[in-house]
Coordinates of C-alpha atoms in Angstrom, one line a residue:
M1 CA -196.5 11.6 -154.7
S2 CA -198.2 12.2 -151.3
S3 CA -197.9 14.9 -148.8
I4 CA -199.6 14.4 -145.5
I5 CA -200.1 16.6 -142.4
R6 CA -201.6 14.5 -139.8
P7 CA -203.6 16.0 -136.9
F8 CA -202.2 15.8 -133.4
R9 CA -202.6 12.2 -132.1
D10 CA -202.1 10.4 -128.9
E11 CA -199.2 8.0 -128.6
L12 CA -198.9 5.3 -126.0
K13 CA -195.6 3.4 -125.8
F14 CA -194.6 0.3 -123.8
L15 CA -191.7 -2.1 -123.6
V16 CA -193.1 -5.7 -123.8
H17 CA -191.8 -9.2 -123.9
H18 CA -192.5 -11.4 -126.9
S19 CA -194.9 -13.5 -124.9
V20 CA -196.9 -10.3 -124.1
R21 CA -197.1 -9.5 -127.8
E22 CA -198.7 -12.9 -128.4
M23 CA -201.3 -12.4 -125.7
L24 CA -202.2 -8.9 -126.9
L25 CA -202.6 -9.9 -130.5
A26 CA -204.8 -12.8 -129.4
H27 CA -207.0 -10.2 -127.7
W28 CA -206.8 -7.5 -130.4
S29 CA -206.5 -9.5 -133.7
R30 CA -210.2 -9.2 -134.7
H31 CA -210.0 -5.4 -134.5
L32 CA -206.9 -5.1 -136.7
V33 CA -205.7 -5.6 -140.3
R34 CA -202.1 -5.4 -141.5
A35 CA -200.8 -1.9 -142.3
P36 CA -199.5 -0.6 -145.7
F37 CA -195.9 -1.3 -146.7
T38 CA -195.9 -4.7 -144.8
D39 CA -195.8 -8.3 -146.0
E40 CA -198.3 -11.0 -145.5
H41 CA -197.1 -11.4 -141.9
A42 CA -197.6 -7.6 -141.3
M43 CA -193.8 -7.2 -141.1
A44 CA -191.6 -4.6 -142.7
P45 CA -187.9 -3.5 -142.3
I46 CA -187.5 0.2 -141.4
L47 CA -184.4 2.2 -142.0
S48 CA -184.4 5.8 -140.8
Q49 CA -181.8 8.5 -141.1
Y50 CA -182.3 11.2 -138.5
Y51 CA -181.2 14.8 -138.7
D52 CA -180.1 17.1 -135.9
S53 CA -178.1 20.3 -135.4
P54 CA -174.2 20.1 -135.1
H55 CA -174.8 20.4 -131.3
L56 CA -177.6 17.8 -131.2
D57 CA -180.3 20.2 -130.2
F58 CA -183.1 17.7 -130.8
Y59 CA -181.3 15.1 -128.6
E60 CA -180.7 17.7 -125.8
E61 CA -184.3 18.9 -125.9
K62 CA -185.5 15.4 -125.4
L63 CA -183.2 14.8 -122.4
A64 CA -184.3 18.1 -120.9
G65 CA -187.9 17.2 -121.2
T66 CA -188.8 20.2 -123.4
Q67 CA -192.5 20.1 -123.9
K68 CA -192.5 21.3 -127.5
R69 CA -189.8 19.5 -129.6
N70 CA -189.1 18.3 -133.1
K71 CA -187.7 15.3 -134.9
V72 CA -186.7 15.1 -138.5
R73 CA -185.9 11.9 -140.4
L74 CA -185.9 10.2 -143.8
R75 CA -187.5 6.7 -143.8
V76 CA -187.5 3.8 -146.2
Y77 CA -189.1 0.4 -145.8
D78 CA -186.0 -1.5 -146.7
M79 CA -182.6 -2.5 -145.4
L80 CA -180.7 0.1 -147.5
Y81 CA -181.4 3.3 -149.5
R82 CA -182.1 2.2 -153.1
K83 CA -182.6 4.4 -156.1
G84 CA -186.4 4.8 -156.8
T85 CA -187.5 3.1 -153.6
T86 CA -190.5 4.4 -151.6
A87 CA -189.0 7.1 -149.3
F88 CA -190.5 9.7 -146.9
L89 CA -189.2 12.8 -145.2
E90 CA -190.9 13.2 -141.9
I91 CA -191.2 15.9 -139.2
K92 CA -192.7 15.0 -135.9
H93 CA -193.8 17.9 -133.7
R94 CA -194.3 16.6 -130.2
F95 CA -196.2 18.3 -127.3
N96 CA -196.1 16.0 -124.3
D97 CA -197.9 12.8 -125.3
Q98 CA -199.4 14.3 -128.5
V99 CA -197.7 14.2 -131.9
Q100 CA -198.3 15.9 -135.2
K101 CA -196.5 14.5 -138.3
Y102 CA -195.6 16.1 -141.6
R103 CA -194.9 13.3 -144.2
Y104 CA -193.6 14.0 -147.7
Q105 CA -193.1 11.2 -150.2
I106 CA -190.0 11.7 -152.3
R107 CA -190.4 11.2 -156.1
D108 CA -187.6 9.5 -157.9
F109 CA -185.7 8.9 -154.7
D110 CA -181.9 9.4 -155.1
P111 CA -180.0 7.8 -152.2
S112 CA -177.4 10.6 -152.1
I113 CA -180.0 13.0 -150.5
H114 CA -180.1 11.1 -147.2
L115 CA -176.7 12.5 -146.2
D116 CA -177.1 16.1 -147.3
P117 CA -180.3 18.1 -146.5
D118 CA -179.1 20.7 -149.0
N119 CA -180.2 18.3 -151.7
W120 CA -183.8 18.2 -150.5
H121 CA -186.3 19.4 -153.1
F122 CA -190.1 19.8 -152.7
D123 CA -193.0 20.5 -155.1
D124 CA -195.4 21.1 -152.2
P125 CA -194.9 24.7 -150.8
V126 CA -196.3 23.8 -147.4
M127 CA -193.9 20.9 -147.0
K128 CA -191.0 22.9 -148.4
N129 CA -191.6 25.7 -145.9
S130 CA -191.9 23.2 -143.0
F131 CA -188.8 21.2 -143.7
L132 CA -186.5 24.1 -144.9
T133 CA -187.5 26.3 -141.9
L134 CA -186.2 23.6 -139.5
K135 CA -183.2 22.9 -141.8
E136 CA -182.1 26.5 -141.7
R137 CA -182.9 27.2 -138.1
Y138 CA -181.0 24.2 -136.8
H139 CA -178.4 23.8 -139.6
L140 CA -179.5 20.2 -139.9
R141 CA -177.1 17.5 -140.8
A142 CA -177.2 13.7 -140.9
S143 CA -177.0 12.2 -137.4
A144 CA -177.7 8.6 -136.2
Q145 CA -179.6 6.0 -138.2
T146 CA -181.8 3.3 -136.8
Y147 CA -182.9 0.0 -138.3
Y148 CA -185.5 -2.4 -136.9
Q149 CA -188.2 -4.8 -137.9
R150 CA -191.8 -3.5 -137.5
E151 CA -195.0 -5.5 -137.2
A152 CA -197.8 -3.0 -138.0
Y153 CA -201.6 -3.0 -137.9
E154 CA -204.4 -0.6 -138.4
G155 CA -207.9 -0.6 -137.0
V156 CA -210.7 -2.4 -138.9
V157 CA -213.4 0.0 -137.7
E158 CA -211.4 2.8 -136.1
G159 CA -209.3 3.8 -139.1
D160 CA -207.2 6.2 -137.1
I161 CA -205.8 3.4 -134.8
R162 CA -202.3 2.1 -135.5
V163 CA -200.6 -0.6 -133.4
T164 CA -197.0 -1.5 -134.0
F165 CA -194.4 -3.9 -132.5
D166 CA -190.7 -3.0 -133.1
S167 CA -187.9 -5.4 -132.5
N168 CA -184.2 -6.0 -133.4
L169 CA -183.3 -2.3 -133.1
I170 CA -179.9 -1.3 -134.2
G171 CA -178.0 2.0 -134.3
L172 CA -175.9 3.1 -137.3
F173 CA -173.6 6.0 -137.9
P174 CA -174.6 8.5 -140.6
G175 CA -174.0 7.0 -144.0
E176 CA -173.1 3.6 -142.5
R177 CA -174.4 0.6 -144.5
L178 CA -176.3 -2.2 -142.7
T179 CA -174.4 -5.5 -142.9
P180 CA -175.0 -9.0 -141.6
G181 CA -172.1 -8.3 -139.1
L182 CA -173.9 -5.3 -137.7
L183 CA -177.1 -7.2 -137.4
L184 CA -175.2 -9.7 -135.1
N185 CA -173.2 -7.0 -133.2
R186 CA -174.7 -6.8 -129.8
S187 CA -172.9 -3.5 -129.0
R188 CA -175.1 -1.8 -131.7
H189 CA -178.4 -3.2 -130.4
L190 CA -180.7 -0.6 -128.7
M191 CA -182.4 -3.0 -126.3
P192 CA -182.4 -6.7 -125.2
E193 CA -183.5 -9.1 -127.9
T194 CA -186.3 -10.5 -125.7
L195 CA -188.1 -7.2 -125.7
M196 CA -189.9 -5.1 -128.3
I197 CA -191.5 -1.7 -128.3
L198 CA -195.3 -1.5 -128.5
E199 CA -196.8 1.7 -129.8
V200 CA -200.5 2.6 -130.0
K201 CA -201.4 5.7 -131.9
A202 CA -204.8 7.3 -132.3
T203 CA -206.3 10.7 -133.4
K204 CA -209.8 10.2 -132.0
G205 CA -209.0 8.6 -128.6
I206 CA -207.8 5.2 -127.6
P207 CA -210.7 2.7 -127.9
G208 CA -211.9 0.4 -125.1
W209 CA -210.6 -2.8 -126.5
I210 CA -207.1 -1.3 -126.5
H211 CA -207.4 -0.3 -122.9
Q212 CA -208.7 -3.7 -121.9
G213 CA -205.6 -5.3 -123.4
I214 CA -203.3 -2.9 -121.7
V215 CA -205.0 -3.5 -118.3
R216 CA -205.0 -7.3 -118.9
A217 CA -201.2 -7.3 -119.6
E218 CA -200.6 -4.9 -116.7
L219 CA -198.5 -2.6 -118.9
K220 CA -197.0 0.6 -117.8
Q221 CA -196.0 3.3 -120.2
Q222 CA -192.2 3.4 -121.0
T223 CA -190.1 3.0 -124.0
I224 CA -186.7 3.3 -125.5
P225 CA -186.6 6.5 -127.6
K226 CA -185.0 5.1 -130.7
Y227 CA -183.0 8.2 -131.9
I228 CA -181.9 9.1 -128.4
T229 CA -180.7 5.6 -127.6
A230 CA -178.9 5.3 -131.0
V231 CA -177.0 8.6 -130.3
E232 CA -175.9 7.2 -127.0
V233 CA -175.0 3.7 -128.3
L234 CA -172.9 5.3 -131.0
R235 CA -171.5 7.9 -128.6
L236 CA -172.4 10.8 -130.9
H237 CA -173.3 13.0 -127.9
E238 CA -169.6 12.8 -126.9
L239 CA -168.4 14.2 -130.2
N240 CA -167.4 17.9 -130.4
G241 CA -168.4 20.0 -133.4
S242 CA -165.5 18.8 -135.5
G243 CA -166.5 15.1 -135.2
V244 CA -163.8 14.2 -132.6
Y245 CA -164.7 12.5 -129.3
A246 CA -164.3 14.9 -126.5

């Protein structure tokens, strides 16, 4: 069991071509090691169930550019929710480009909880208060899911540095099971297959070798917000409160 409250950290996000990934890793590789929950190639599947209010308040706050906003999700490093798998409930508090994360590992994970926040249980009082406050305030329910492949690294010296490349992003309806057909369904993809999302995260400032790679690749900050894009690909924002398209 692990409960983590991470301090506010800086997050830089970029859309990059696969060839740019190769160039950046050639420049950065000596500073990085593969992250936990990844295989020998630093890869891991990530399946996330997001939660939002019946009127998609989190989605609307992002579109409105609200400075202080929240995101709530359940995450597994797998292609489906399996009983007993490693699973985390996460809250992300964002203020502009800085993010604070609450992360709670679920003991004896039961896949049924991913659809119903009323089934969440906590043995950590701080985590219980944090998650249940948002659940009750927003009347949280399961919203969009996302699936993607993540290549993840951490800093060798700067232990607070995390570098990830996300590709093959797919949107799923709440409770929908990932299938080979959905993996090939271009209408569910959240971005072109030639691109990936690069994220750089740090709590103690972005080191010089990261900045050098960004300058060399002439990168400009931009991204596809995964949850927002999934909502729009699935047209969940067009549903009324009863689940019918308006």
